[in-house]
Amino acid sequence: MPTGSASRTAVVMCQSRAAADGRSAVGRFADPVAAHLLSDDERVPVDQVRAGQRPQGWATRVAFESVRATMQMIVPRTVAIDDAVRDQAAPQVVVLGAGLDSRAWRMAELAGVDVFEVDRPPSQADKRARVGGLSAVARSVRFVAVDFAAPGDVGLADALAEAGHQAGMATTWIWEGVIPYLSPTAVAATLDAISVRSAAGSRLIASYQATSVRTRIGWVTSRSWGEPWRSLWRPEQLEGLLHRYGLDVVTDESLLTVAEQIGTSVQNRRSLRDSRVVVAGRPGRRQPVPSDPQQDLP
Ligand SMILES: C[S@@+](CC[C@H](N)C(=O)[O-])C[C@H]1O[C@@H](n2cnc3c(N)ncnc32)[C@H](O)[C@@H]1O
């Protein structure tokens, strides 16, 4: 994405959640807040998808198809991550690359929780303008502006400390839809900060794209979206990296498995199979990080 611009993919994710609310996996998926984070223009394809009305012009049709296709991925991804958050209610949640994530505004389970939303400065400024006067459900929401790829003077660990994050207390980390946009080096650097600030009992919930022929094609096409993919992972490769940072994998499942469990429409099986959500936990004392944590990165 252009350095000074807010993320456009974050808007498409939000549009897809808004389109799916009350339409897909009812009882398992809900995001009534998403529509409130969108502009009137951005709500047009959402309303068309909800009404099942295909528009005529090609530009409006592209927006419609993009929201409709993304819905199939976003519903199982949201359900998998929401379930993992409910499963382990840490007193603080850090949402990395938050985009237009609405959990702090919609999840009753976060009522006693302090939420820290981290994002690149332009995406975060855009989010704050969109949130406006919406009341959060979470006990508090603090915004922390950091670029994982170019953290500048204050890196993620220090920025969180400045914002009041408590390294001595367990944290649930949500890293949804961000890893593909980071180089392996930026992924490792972010895991290092997560590791430094993860007390025993902390959990990381992250989505990633598995390496496959299809995702390698996605890698090329993502160039034209303006937010290029920079890393794909084999599950065992990411598991090894997490382990190096003292995080042991608890579950790692494909969105195809989740979609089949919750009974949502599956039109692109291969795409869902390559989209994965991993949950990893900090079991006990922090393990020492190797002197060269980036060795063996892809
Ligand atoms: C596809 S959006 C996902 C947003 C949200 N997590 C969701 O799932 O709806 C990608 C997000 O990652 C953020 N992001 C991408 N590169 C980043 C970086 N280098 N540092 C911090 N955030 C980044 C973008 O600003 C954007 O909010």
Tab-separated table of C-alpha atoms and ligand atoms in Angstrom:
chain	number	residue	atom	x	y	z
A	1	MET	CA	0.000	0.000	0.000
A	2	PRO	CA	1.306	3.516	-0.650
A	3	THR	CA	3.227	4.631	2.457
A	4	GLY	CA	0.906	7.501	3.337
A	5	SER	CA	-2.398	5.758	2.589
A	6	ALA	CA	-4.809	3.862	4.796
A	7	SER	CA	-5.247	0.168	3.999
A	8	ARG	CA	-7.855	-0.590	1.332
A	9	THR	CA	-7.848	-4.315	2.084
A	10	ALA	CA	-8.964	-3.447	5.635
A	11	VAL	CA	-12.037	-1.772	4.121
A	12	VAL	CA	-12.874	-4.828	1.975
A	13	MET	CA	-12.592	-7.080	5.057
A	14	CYS	CA	-14.971	-4.759	6.925
A	15	GLN	CA	-17.398	-4.595	3.971
A	16	SER	CA	-17.458	-8.394	3.856
A	17	ARG	CA	-18.214	-8.668	7.578
A	18	ALA	CA	-20.979	-6.102	7.176
A	19	ALA	CA	-22.416	-8.043	4.210
A	20	ALA	CA	-22.313	-11.349	6.131
A	21	ASP	CA	-23.895	-10.042	9.320
A	22	GLY	CA	-27.257	-11.793	9.756
A	23	ARG	CA	-26.843	-13.511	6.356
A	24	SER	CA	-24.126	-16.112	6.886
A	25	ALA	CA	-23.558	-18.637	9.721
A	26	VAL	CA	-26.213	-16.945	11.814
A	27	GLY	CA	-25.711	-17.912	15.443
A	28	ARG	CA	-21.948	-18.459	14.882
A	29	PHE	CA	-20.982	-15.237	13.100
A	30	ALA	CA	-22.143	-11.692	13.770
A	31	ASP	CA	-20.633	-8.264	13.186
A	32	PRO	CA	-23.321	-5.599	13.584
A	33	VAL	CA	-20.657	-2.914	14.090
A	34	ALA	CA	-18.901	-3.336	10.726
A	35	ALA	CA	-21.489	-1.349	8.739
A	36	HIS	CA	-21.025	1.626	11.085
A	37	LEU	CA	-17.328	1.804	10.164
A	38	LEU	CA	-18.042	2.261	6.452
A	39	SER	CA	-18.784	5.361	4.395
A	40	ASP	CA	-22.023	5.617	2.409
A	41	ASP	CA	-20.147	4.748	-0.820
A	42	GLU	CA	-18.501	1.747	0.784
A	43	ARG	CA	-21.890	0.486	1.982
A	44	VAL	CA	-23.312	0.358	-1.577
A	45	PRO	CA	-21.750	-3.026	-2.581
A	46	VAL	CA	-22.508	-4.320	0.920
A	47	ASP	CA	-26.206	-3.592	0.463
A	48	GLN	CA	-26.141	-5.083	-3.056
A	49	VAL	CA	-24.574	-8.323	-1.773
A	50	ARG	CA	-27.074	-8.492	1.080
A	51	ALA	CA	-29.935	-8.006	-1.375
A	52	GLY	CA	-28.426	-10.416	-3.942
A	53	GLN	CA	-28.566	-7.666	-6.607
A	54	ARG	CA	-25.702	-7.871	-9.109
A	55	PRO	CA	-24.912	-4.354	-10.424
A	56	GLN	CA	-24.431	-3.705	-14.171
A	57	GLY	CA	-21.358	-1.453	-14.589
A	58	TRP	CA	-17.990	-3.241	-14.463
A	59	ALA	CA	-16.495	-1.075	-11.685
A	60	THR	CA	-19.485	-1.575	-9.399
A	61	ARG	CA	-19.538	-5.251	-10.366
A	62	VAL	CA	-15.889	-5.641	-9.327
A	63	ALA	CA	-16.665	-4.130	-5.914
A	64	PHE	CA	-19.696	-6.410	-5.555
A	65	GLU	CA	-17.769	-9.586	-6.488
A	66	SER	CA	-14.866	-8.652	-4.267
A	67	VAL	CA	-17.139	-8.280	-1.212
A	68	ARG	CA	-19.046	-11.459	-2.074
A	69	ALA	CA	-15.918	-13.566	-2.590
A	70	THR	CA	-14.226	-12.234	0.551
A	71	MET	CA	-17.308	-13.120	2.631
A	72	GLN	CA	-16.580	-16.822	2.147
A	73	MET	CA	-13.169	-16.418	3.732
A	74	ILE	CA	-13.959	-13.765	6.349
A	75	VAL	CA	-16.835	-15.620	8.038
A	76	PRO	CA	-14.882	-18.773	8.999
A	77	ARG	CA	-11.820	-16.646	9.837
A	78	THR	CA	-13.809	-14.416	12.175
A	79	VAL	CA	-15.525	-17.402	13.811
A	80	ALA	CA	-12.194	-19.214	14.349
A	81	ILE	CA	-10.586	-16.133	15.902
A	82	ASP	CA	-13.613	-15.118	18.002
A	83	ASP	CA	-13.810	-18.677	19.370
A	84	ALA	CA	-10.115	-18.618	20.256
A	85	VAL	CA	-10.497	-15.238	21.991
A	86	ARG	CA	-13.458	-16.559	24.034
A	87	ASP	CA	-11.529	-19.708	24.854
A	88	GLN	CA	-8.833	-17.751	26.659
A	89	ALA	CA	-9.977	-14.471	28.125
A	90	ALA	CA	-6.732	-12.709	29.039
A	91	PRO	CA	-7.068	-9.364	30.845
A	92	GLN	CA	-5.499	-7.576	27.870
A	93	VAL	CA	-5.891	-8.031	24.124
A	94	VAL	CA	-3.532	-6.607	21.512
A	95	VAL	CA	-4.906	-6.449	17.961
A	96	LEU	CA	-1.949	-6.253	15.561
A	97	GLY	CA	-2.680	-4.633	12.180
A	98	ALA	CA	-6.186	-3.974	13.483
A	99	GLY	CA	-7.584	-2.314	10.370
A	100	LEU	CA	-11.350	-1.995	10.886
A	101	ASP	CA	-11.511	-4.830	13.442
A	102	SER	CA	-14.650	-4.329	15.540
A	103	ARG	CA	-14.061	-6.788	18.389
A	104	ALA	CA	-13.547	-4.084	21.025
A	105	TRP	CA	-16.932	-2.658	20.014
A	106	ARG	CA	-18.912	-5.872	19.672
A	107	MET	CA	-17.567	-8.720	21.845
A	108	ALA	CA	-19.295	-8.805	25.239
A	109	GLU	CA	-16.489	-11.101	26.439
A	110	LEU	CA	-14.098	-8.127	26.271
A	111	ALA	CA	-16.097	-6.071	28.791
A	112	GLY	CA	-13.402	-6.394	31.459
A	113	VAL	CA	-10.491	-6.289	29.047
A	114	ASP	CA	-8.076	-3.543	27.982
A	115	VAL	CA	-7.673	-3.585	24.193
A	116	PHE	CA	-4.638	-2.167	22.381
A	117	GLU	CA	-5.095	-1.631	18.656
A	118	VAL	CA	-1.839	-1.462	16.690
A	119	ASP	CA	-1.587	-0.385	13.056
A	120	ARG	CA	0.420	1.720	10.609
A	121	PRO	CA	-0.183	5.406	11.335
A	122	PRO	CA	-2.313	6.149	8.190
A	123	SER	CA	-4.558	3.088	8.684
A	124	GLN	CA	-4.970	3.914	12.343
A	125	ALA	CA	-5.847	7.570	11.721
A	126	ASP	CA	-8.498	6.394	9.249
A	127	LYS	CA	-9.896	3.896	11.795
A	128	ARG	CA	-10.091	6.530	14.534
A	129	ALA	CA	-12.032	8.875	12.250
A	130	ARG	CA	-14.447	6.078	11.360
A	131	VAL	CA	-14.979	4.984	14.976
A	132	GLY	CA	-15.991	8.530	15.904
A	133	GLY	CA	-18.303	8.395	18.890
A	134	LEU	CA	-19.054	4.637	18.825
A	135	SER	CA	-18.981	3.270	22.377
A	136	ALA	CA	-16.606	0.391	22.960
A	137	VAL	CA	-17.713	-2.715	24.837
A	138	ALA	CA	-14.144	-3.337	26.023
A	139	ARG	CA	-13.043	-1.712	29.291
A	140	SER	CA	-10.661	0.497	27.343
A	141	VAL	CA	-9.318	0.873	23.793
A	142	ARG	CA	-5.898	2.394	23.248
A	143	PHE	CA	-4.472	3.119	19.813
A	144	VAL	CA	-0.779	2.435	19.217
A	145	ALA	CA	0.676	3.548	15.874
A	146	VAL	CA	3.552	1.305	14.736
A	147	ASP	CA	4.776	0.120	11.345
A	148	PHE	CA	5.995	-3.469	11.849
A	149	ALA	CA	8.237	-3.150	8.802
A	150	ALA	CA	9.788	0.212	9.767
A	151	PRO	CA	9.200	0.754	13.468
A	152	GLY	CA	11.373	3.897	13.635
A	153	ASP	CA	12.566	5.130	17.009
A	154	VAL	CA	9.983	3.293	19.085
A	155	GLY	CA	9.406	-0.352	18.206
A	156	LEU	CA	6.306	-2.391	18.990
A	157	ALA	CA	7.455	-3.575	22.442
A	158	ASP	CA	8.335	-0.065	23.639
A	159	ALA	CA	5.237	1.505	22.067
A	160	LEU	CA	3.001	-0.981	23.888
A	161	ALA	CA	4.796	-0.333	27.176
A	162	GLU	CA	4.276	3.419	26.681
A	163	ALA	CA	0.575	2.816	26.022
A	164	GLY	CA	0.178	0.965	29.330
A	165	HIS	CA	0.374	-2.660	28.208
A	166	GLN	CA	1.480	-4.828	31.163
A	167	ALA	CA	4.205	-7.319	30.222
A	168	GLY	CA	3.699	-9.132	33.528
A	169	MET	CA	0.084	-10.014	32.742
A	170	ALA	CA	-1.161	-12.531	30.189
A	171	THR	CA	-2.120	-11.133	26.790
A	172	THR	CA	-4.245	-12.421	23.941
A	173	TRP	CA	-2.627	-11.302	20.692
A	174	ILE	CA	-4.753	-11.172	17.524
A	175	TRP	CA	-2.823	-10.964	14.252
A	176	GLU	CA	-5.486	-11.311	11.596
A	177	GLY	CA	-4.910	-10.805	7.882
A	178	VAL	CA	-1.522	-9.144	8.370
A	179	ILE	CA	1.244	-11.757	8.116
A	180	PRO	CA	1.015	-12.050	4.291
A	181	TYR	CA	1.808	-8.319	4.002
A	182	LEU	CA	4.991	-8.613	6.085
A	183	SER	CA	8.381	-9.915	4.982
A	184	PRO	CA	9.746	-12.902	6.934
A	185	THR	CA	12.110	-10.481	8.661
A	186	ALA	CA	9.224	-8.218	9.779
A	187	VAL	CA	7.259	-11.287	10.943
A	188	ALA	CA	10.248	-12.396	13.054
A	189	ALA	CA	10.765	-8.886	14.460
A	190	THR	CA	7.092	-8.668	15.443
A	191	LEU	CA	7.241	-12.105	17.080
A	192	ASP	CA	10.263	-10.933	19.023
A	193	ALA	CA	8.240	-8.013	20.442
A	194	ILE	CA	5.293	-10.323	21.161
A	195	SER	CA	7.643	-12.692	22.942
A	196	VAL	CA	9.179	-9.949	25.083
A	197	ARG	CA	5.733	-8.821	26.259
A	198	SER	CA	4.038	-12.207	26.695
A	199	ALA	CA	3.681	-13.408	30.276
A	200	ALA	CA	2.918	-17.069	30.974
A	201	GLY	CA	-0.599	-17.915	29.799
A	202	SER	CA	-0.450	-15.517	26.837
A	203	ARG	CA	-1.817	-16.628	23.473
A	204	LEU	CA	-1.221	-15.598	19.891
A	205	ILE	CA	-4.043	-16.074	17.371
A	206	ALA	CA	-2.773	-15.450	13.840
A	207	SER	CA	-4.008	-16.021	10.321
A	208	TYR	CA	-1.614	-16.719	7.482
A	209	GLN	CA	-1.465	-17.961	3.903
A	210	ALA	CA	0.060	-21.389	3.395
A	211	THR	CA	2.550	-21.878	0.567
A	212	SER	CA	0.908	-23.427	-2.509
A	213	VAL	CA	0.674	-22.891	-6.249
A	214	ARG	CA	-2.523	-20.904	-5.714
A	215	THR	CA	-1.017	-18.600	-3.100
A	216	ARG	CA	2.058	-18.067	-5.269
A	217	ILE	CA	-0.322	-16.806	-7.982
A	218	GLY	CA	-2.015	-14.654	-5.302
A	219	TRP	CA	1.444	-13.301	-4.476
A	220	VAL	CA	1.759	-12.007	-8.054
A	221	THR	CA	-1.784	-10.623	-8.314
A	222	SER	CA	-1.515	-8.917	-4.914
A	223	ARG	CA	0.979	-6.530	-6.580
A	224	SER	CA	-1.893	-4.985	-8.527
A	225	TRP	CA	-3.993	-4.473	-5.372
A	226	GLY	CA	-1.353	-2.041	-4.045
A	227	GLU	CA	-0.830	-4.141	-0.881
A	228	PRO	CA	1.614	-6.830	-1.989
A	229	TRP	CA	2.015	-10.132	-0.178
A	230	ARG	CA	5.499	-10.618	1.229
A	231	SER	CA	5.392	-13.961	3.026
A	232	LEU	CA	3.791	-17.385	2.647
A	233	TRP	CA	4.461	-20.144	5.176
A	234	ARG	CA	4.407	-23.902	5.380
A	235	PRO	CA	2.594	-24.760	8.642
A	236	GLU	CA	5.634	-26.577	10.068
A	237	GLN	CA	7.881	-23.644	9.139
A	238	LEU	CA	5.697	-21.142	11.010
A	239	GLU	CA	5.377	-23.565	13.927
A	240	GLY	CA	9.188	-23.713	14.131
A	241	LEU	CA	9.461	-19.926	14.116
A	242	LEU	CA	6.786	-19.549	16.807
A	243	HIS	CA	8.568	-22.153	18.928
A	244	ARG	CA	11.795	-20.163	18.691
A	245	TYR	CA	9.942	-17.272	20.288
A	246	GLY	CA	8.576	-19.446	23.099
A	247	LEU	CA	5.125	-19.943	21.563
A	248	ASP	CA	3.866	-23.519	21.231
A	249	VAL	CA	1.213	-24.280	18.639
A	250	VAL	CA	-2.089	-25.382	20.193
A	251	THR	CA	-4.144	-25.592	16.986
A	252	ASP	CA	-3.517	-24.792	13.323
A	253	GLU	CA	-6.507	-25.287	11.078
A	254	SER	CA	-7.536	-24.335	7.575
A	255	LEU	CA	-10.560	-22.138	6.993
A	256	LEU	CA	-11.964	-24.943	4.840
A	257	THR	CA	-12.248	-27.076	7.994
A	258	VAL	CA	-13.908	-24.202	9.879
A	259	ALA	CA	-16.279	-23.413	6.989
A	260	GLU	CA	-17.367	-27.054	6.824
A	261	GLN	CA	-17.922	-27.113	10.583
A	262	ILE	CA	-20.110	-24.012	10.587
A	263	GLY	CA	-21.839	-24.892	7.310
A	264	THR	CA	-20.984	-21.793	5.257
A	265	SER	CA	-20.888	-21.832	1.472
A	266	VAL	CA	-17.615	-23.176	0.040
A	267	GLN	CA	-17.137	-22.194	-3.603
A	268	ASN	CA	-13.372	-21.999	-3.657
A	269	ARG	CA	-12.113	-24.958	-1.638
A	270	ARG	CA	-8.458	-24.465	-2.500
A	271	SER	CA	-8.478	-20.839	-1.452
A	272	LEU	CA	-10.024	-21.694	1.911
A	273	ARG	CA	-7.662	-24.645	2.370
A	274	ASP	CA	-4.627	-22.364	2.027
A	275	SER	CA	-5.967	-19.769	4.502
A	276	ARG	CA	-5.134	-20.871	8.038
A	277	VAL	CA	-5.530	-19.757	11.637
A	278	VAL	CA	-2.891	-20.792	14.152
A	279	VAL	CA	-3.248	-20.497	17.932
A	280	ALA	CA	-0.031	-20.661	19.934
A	281	GLY	CA	0.484	-20.343	23.663
A	282	ARG	CA	3.205	-19.244	26.034
A	283	PRO	CA	3.312	-22.219	28.362
A	284	GLY	CA	5.558	-21.163	31.192
A	285	ARG	CA	8.749	-19.212	31.544
A	286	ARG	CA	9.920	-17.367	28.460
A	287	GLN	CA	12.479	-19.407	26.550
A	288	PRO	CA	15.725	-17.788	25.441
A	289	VAL	CA	15.570	-16.432	21.895
A	290	PRO	CA	18.458	-17.590	19.656
A	291	SER	CA	21.239	-15.137	18.911
A	292	ASP	CA	20.236	-15.049	15.228
A	293	PRO	CA	16.433	-15.335	15.346
A	294	GLN	CA	16.106	-14.809	11.595
A	295	GLN	CA	18.206	-17.786	10.569
A	296	ASP	CA	16.340	-20.230	8.310
A	297	LEU	CA	13.652	-17.690	7.393
A	298	PRO	CA	12.127	-18.330	3.967
B	1	LIG	C1	-6.041	-7.006	5.275
B	1	LIG	S1	-5.983	-5.755	6.475
B	1	LIG	C2	-6.573	-6.675	7.884
B	1	LIG	C3	-7.199	-5.779	8.906
B	1	LIG	C4	-7.879	-6.520	10.059
B	1	LIG	N1	-6.925	-7.199	10.887
B	1	LIG	C5	-8.910	-7.475	9.537
B	1	LIG	O1	-8.658	-8.680	9.530
B	1	LIG	O2	-9.963	-7.000	9.111
B	1	LIG	C6	-4.253	-5.598	6.806
B	1	LIG	C7	-3.935	-4.671	7.962
B	1	LIG	O3	-2.540	-4.806	8.254
B	1	LIG	C8	-2.003	-3.529	8.426
B	1	LIG	N2	-0.572	-3.580	8.068
B	1	LIG	C9	-0.043	-3.956	6.878
B	1	LIG	N3	1.293	-3.791	6.912
B	1	LIG	C10	1.598	-3.313	8.146
B	1	LIG	C11	2.799	-2.923	8.788
B	1	LIG	N4	3.971	-2.981	8.134
B	1	LIG	N5	2.750	-2.462	10.055
B	1	LIG	C12	1.558	-2.376	10.714
B	1	LIG	N6	0.379	-2.729	10.157
B	1	LIG	C13	0.399	-3.178	8.888
B	1	LIG	C14	-2.785	-2.647	7.481
B	1	LIG	O4	-2.675	-1.261	7.818
B	1	LIG	C15	-4.181	-3.208	7.663
B	1	LIG	O5	-4.859	-2.592	8.732
